[in-house]
Every structure is written in structure tokens, then in C-alpha cells.
Coordinates of C-alpha atoms in Angstrom, one line a residue:
M37 CA 69.1 -30.2 24.4
F38 CA 68.5 -26.9 26.1
A39 CA 65.9 -24.4 25.2
P40 CA 65.8 -20.8 26.6
P41 CA 63.3 -20.2 29.4
G42 CA 59.8 -19.6 28.0
A43 CA 60.7 -20.9 24.5
L44 CA 58.6 -24.1 24.9
R45 CA 55.7 -22.1 26.2
R46 CA 55.9 -19.8 23.1
W47 CA 56.1 -22.8 20.8
V48 CA 53.0 -24.4 22.4
C49 CA 51.1 -21.1 22.1
V50 CA 52.0 -20.8 18.4
C51 CA 51.0 -24.4 17.7
A52 CA 47.8 -24.1 19.6
F53 CA 46.9 -20.8 17.8
G54 CA 47.7 -22.4 14.5
F55 CA 45.4 -25.3 15.3
M56 CA 42.7 -23.0 16.5
S57 CA 42.8 -20.8 13.5
T58 CA 42.3 -23.8 11.1
G59 CA 38.9 -24.3 12.5
V60 CA 37.7 -21.0 11.2
A61 CA 35.7 -21.2 8.0
A62 CA 37.4 -19.3 5.1
E63 CA 35.5 -16.6 3.3
P64 CA 34.3 -17.7 -0.1
R65 CA 36.7 -16.6 -2.8
T66 CA 35.6 -13.8 -5.2
F67 CA 36.7 -14.3 -8.7
Y68 CA 37.5 -11.4 -11.0
V69 CA 37.6 -10.8 -14.7
E70 CA 41.1 -12.2 -15.1
D71 CA 40.1 -15.3 -13.2
I72 CA 37.1 -15.9 -15.4
K73 CA 39.1 -15.4 -18.6
S74 CA 41.9 -17.6 -17.3
A75 CA 39.4 -20.4 -16.5
M76 CA 37.9 -20.1 -19.9
D77 CA 41.3 -20.2 -21.6
S78 CA 42.2 -23.3 -19.6
H79 CA 38.8 -24.9 -20.4
I80 CA 39.1 -24.3 -24.1
A81 CA 42.8 -25.4 -24.2
A82 CA 41.9 -28.7 -22.4
S83 CA 38.9 -29.2 -24.7
V84 CA 40.4 -28.8 -28.2
D85 CA 41.8 -31.7 -30.2
E86 CA 45.4 -31.9 -31.5
E87 CA 44.3 -29.7 -34.5
G88 CA 42.9 -27.0 -32.3
I89 CA 39.3 -27.9 -33.0
F90 CA 36.7 -27.5 -30.3
H91 CA 34.0 -30.2 -30.6
L92 CA 30.6 -29.3 -29.2
R93 CA 27.2 -31.0 -29.4
D94 CA 24.7 -28.3 -30.3
D95 CA 22.3 -28.2 -27.4
R96 CA 19.3 -27.6 -29.6
T97 CA 19.9 -29.6 -32.8
G98 CA 22.2 -32.4 -31.4
E99 CA 24.6 -31.7 -34.3
M100 CA 28.3 -32.1 -33.5
L101 CA 30.0 -28.8 -34.3
A102 CA 33.7 -28.6 -35.2
L103 CA 34.8 -25.0 -34.2
R104 CA 37.9 -22.9 -33.8
F105 CA 38.1 -20.5 -30.9
V106 CA 38.1 -16.8 -31.9
K107 CA 37.7 -14.7 -28.7
I108 CA 36.1 -14.2 -25.3
H109 CA 33.7 -11.2 -25.4
D110 CA 33.8 -8.4 -22.8
P111 CA 32.4 -8.2 -20.4
V112 CA 32.7 -11.5 -18.6
R113 CA 30.8 -11.4 -15.3
R114 CA 29.6 -12.7 -12.0
I115 CA 25.9 -13.6 -12.1
D116 CA 25.5 -14.5 -8.4
A117 CA 27.7 -15.7 -5.5
D118 CA 28.3 -19.1 -7.2
T119 CA 27.8 -18.4 -10.9
Y120 CA 30.1 -16.7 -13.4
F121 CA 29.5 -16.2 -17.1
A122 CA 31.5 -15.8 -20.3
C123 CA 30.4 -15.3 -23.9
T124 CA 32.7 -16.4 -26.7
D125 CA 33.0 -16.5 -30.5
F126 CA 33.9 -19.7 -32.4
S127 CA 34.2 -20.0 -36.1
V128 CA 33.1 -23.0 -38.2
Q129 CA 36.2 -25.1 -38.8
K130 CA 35.9 -24.9 -42.6
D131 CA 34.6 -21.3 -42.9
E132 CA 35.9 -18.6 -40.6
D133 CA 33.1 -16.2 -41.7
Q134 CA 30.5 -18.4 -40.0
L135 CA 30.5 -17.6 -36.3
Y136 CA 28.8 -19.2 -33.4
D137 CA 28.3 -17.3 -30.2
I138 CA 28.8 -19.8 -27.4
D139 CA 27.9 -19.0 -23.8
F140 CA 29.6 -20.7 -20.8
W141 CA 28.5 -20.8 -17.2
L142 CA 31.2 -21.4 -14.5
R143 CA 31.2 -22.1 -10.8
P144 CA 33.8 -22.5 -8.1
E145 CA 35.0 -26.0 -7.3
N146 CA 38.0 -26.5 -5.0
G147 CA 39.1 -22.9 -5.3
V148 CA 39.0 -22.7 -9.1
L149 CA 36.3 -21.9 -11.7
V150 CA 35.1 -24.7 -13.8
V151 CA 32.6 -24.7 -16.7
Y152 CA 29.4 -26.5 -15.8
D153 CA 27.1 -25.5 -18.7
T154 CA 27.5 -24.5 -22.3
K155 CA 24.9 -23.3 -24.8
V156 CA 24.8 -22.1 -28.4
H157 CA 23.6 -18.5 -28.0
K158 CA 23.8 -17.4 -31.6
E159 CA 24.1 -19.5 -34.8
P160 CA 25.5 -18.5 -38.2
R161 CA 22.9 -17.4 -40.7
R162 CA 23.4 -16.1 -44.2
S163 CA 21.7 -13.0 -45.6
L164 CA 21.9 -12.2 -49.4
L165 CA 22.5 -8.6 -48.6
Y166 CA 24.8 -8.8 -45.6
G167 CA 26.5 -12.1 -45.7
W168 CA 27.0 -14.2 -42.5
Y169 CA 25.6 -12.9 -39.3
K170 CA 24.8 -14.4 -35.8
Q171 CA 21.1 -15.2 -35.2
P172 CA 20.3 -15.3 -31.5
R173 CA 18.3 -18.3 -30.1
Y174 CA 17.7 -16.7 -26.7
T175 CA 18.1 -13.5 -24.7
F176 CA 18.5 -12.8 -21.0
V177 CA 15.9 -11.4 -18.6
D178 CA 17.2 -10.9 -15.1
D179 CA 20.2 -13.2 -15.9
K180 CA 17.8 -16.0 -16.9
V181 CA 17.8 -17.5 -20.4
V182 CA 14.6 -16.7 -22.3
E183 CA 14.2 -18.7 -25.6
L184 CA 13.3 -16.6 -28.7
Y185 CA 12.0 -19.4 -30.8

């Protein structure tokens, strides 16, 4: 087989450059709003049962909750270089007027965002005057959870 003069040398240079370039560390990926929401959609879809129910153990009471996904709140956001955050609404399976506000923390793993922590932020409470509302359990101060009670 005959190669034109210099072809082998160009091929070797291209291969050597390719090998050299793989040794350079890649910049950490920045995830955007669409990435966070997509990761949340995937997490929820993978977590619901065949009837579309999201089962979650209440991190405070230990009660198993049977919930239906309602929506992801805006804004979702980046907290720091390795932490992303999404807030959601889920309704009680048997009463869509009772809403839980569930918070999710995500981090990058192998180039994708995955949920690593979940907390009930607000629980449904009933008022005689106003009906069902969401009672907060905690607030945020400098992106840190501060318990209210």
C-alpha cells in the first residue's frame, strides 16, 4: 500500500495531538435552568409507581407520603459550584387541595445532575377561614436551611 509523502507524518502528528489533548482536565460543566428541570423530571418519572404516585418518607415525622406531582417552582437555581436546587409542589394522593412543598438538592455525577437530598419544606394545614395552605417548616438564610419549629 502506498501513501503520499508526508501522509504518515501527518497521521502520527494527529494521533499524538489527540493523545496529548486527552490528558487535559475538562472544565466542570455548568448546568442551566433547563438541565435542572430536566433532571427533576427524570428523577420524578423514575420515582413514581405505576399509578403515578410519588412515595416519600417525611423527613421529620417518618410518615410515608403518597403524593402526585403538580409542578416545579421557578426559579430553580445553582447554590454553589456543586449544588443545585429545585422546589416543587406535590398534592396528597386523595386530596389535590392538600399541597406539600418538597425541596430537592442535586449535584453533578458523571456529567448529569442527580438528586442527593429531599426535604418537606411546607406541609398542608387547614384554616377555617382560608382552607388548605402550606405551612413552612424551615426558611433559608444564606442558602442554608434554618428550622422554624
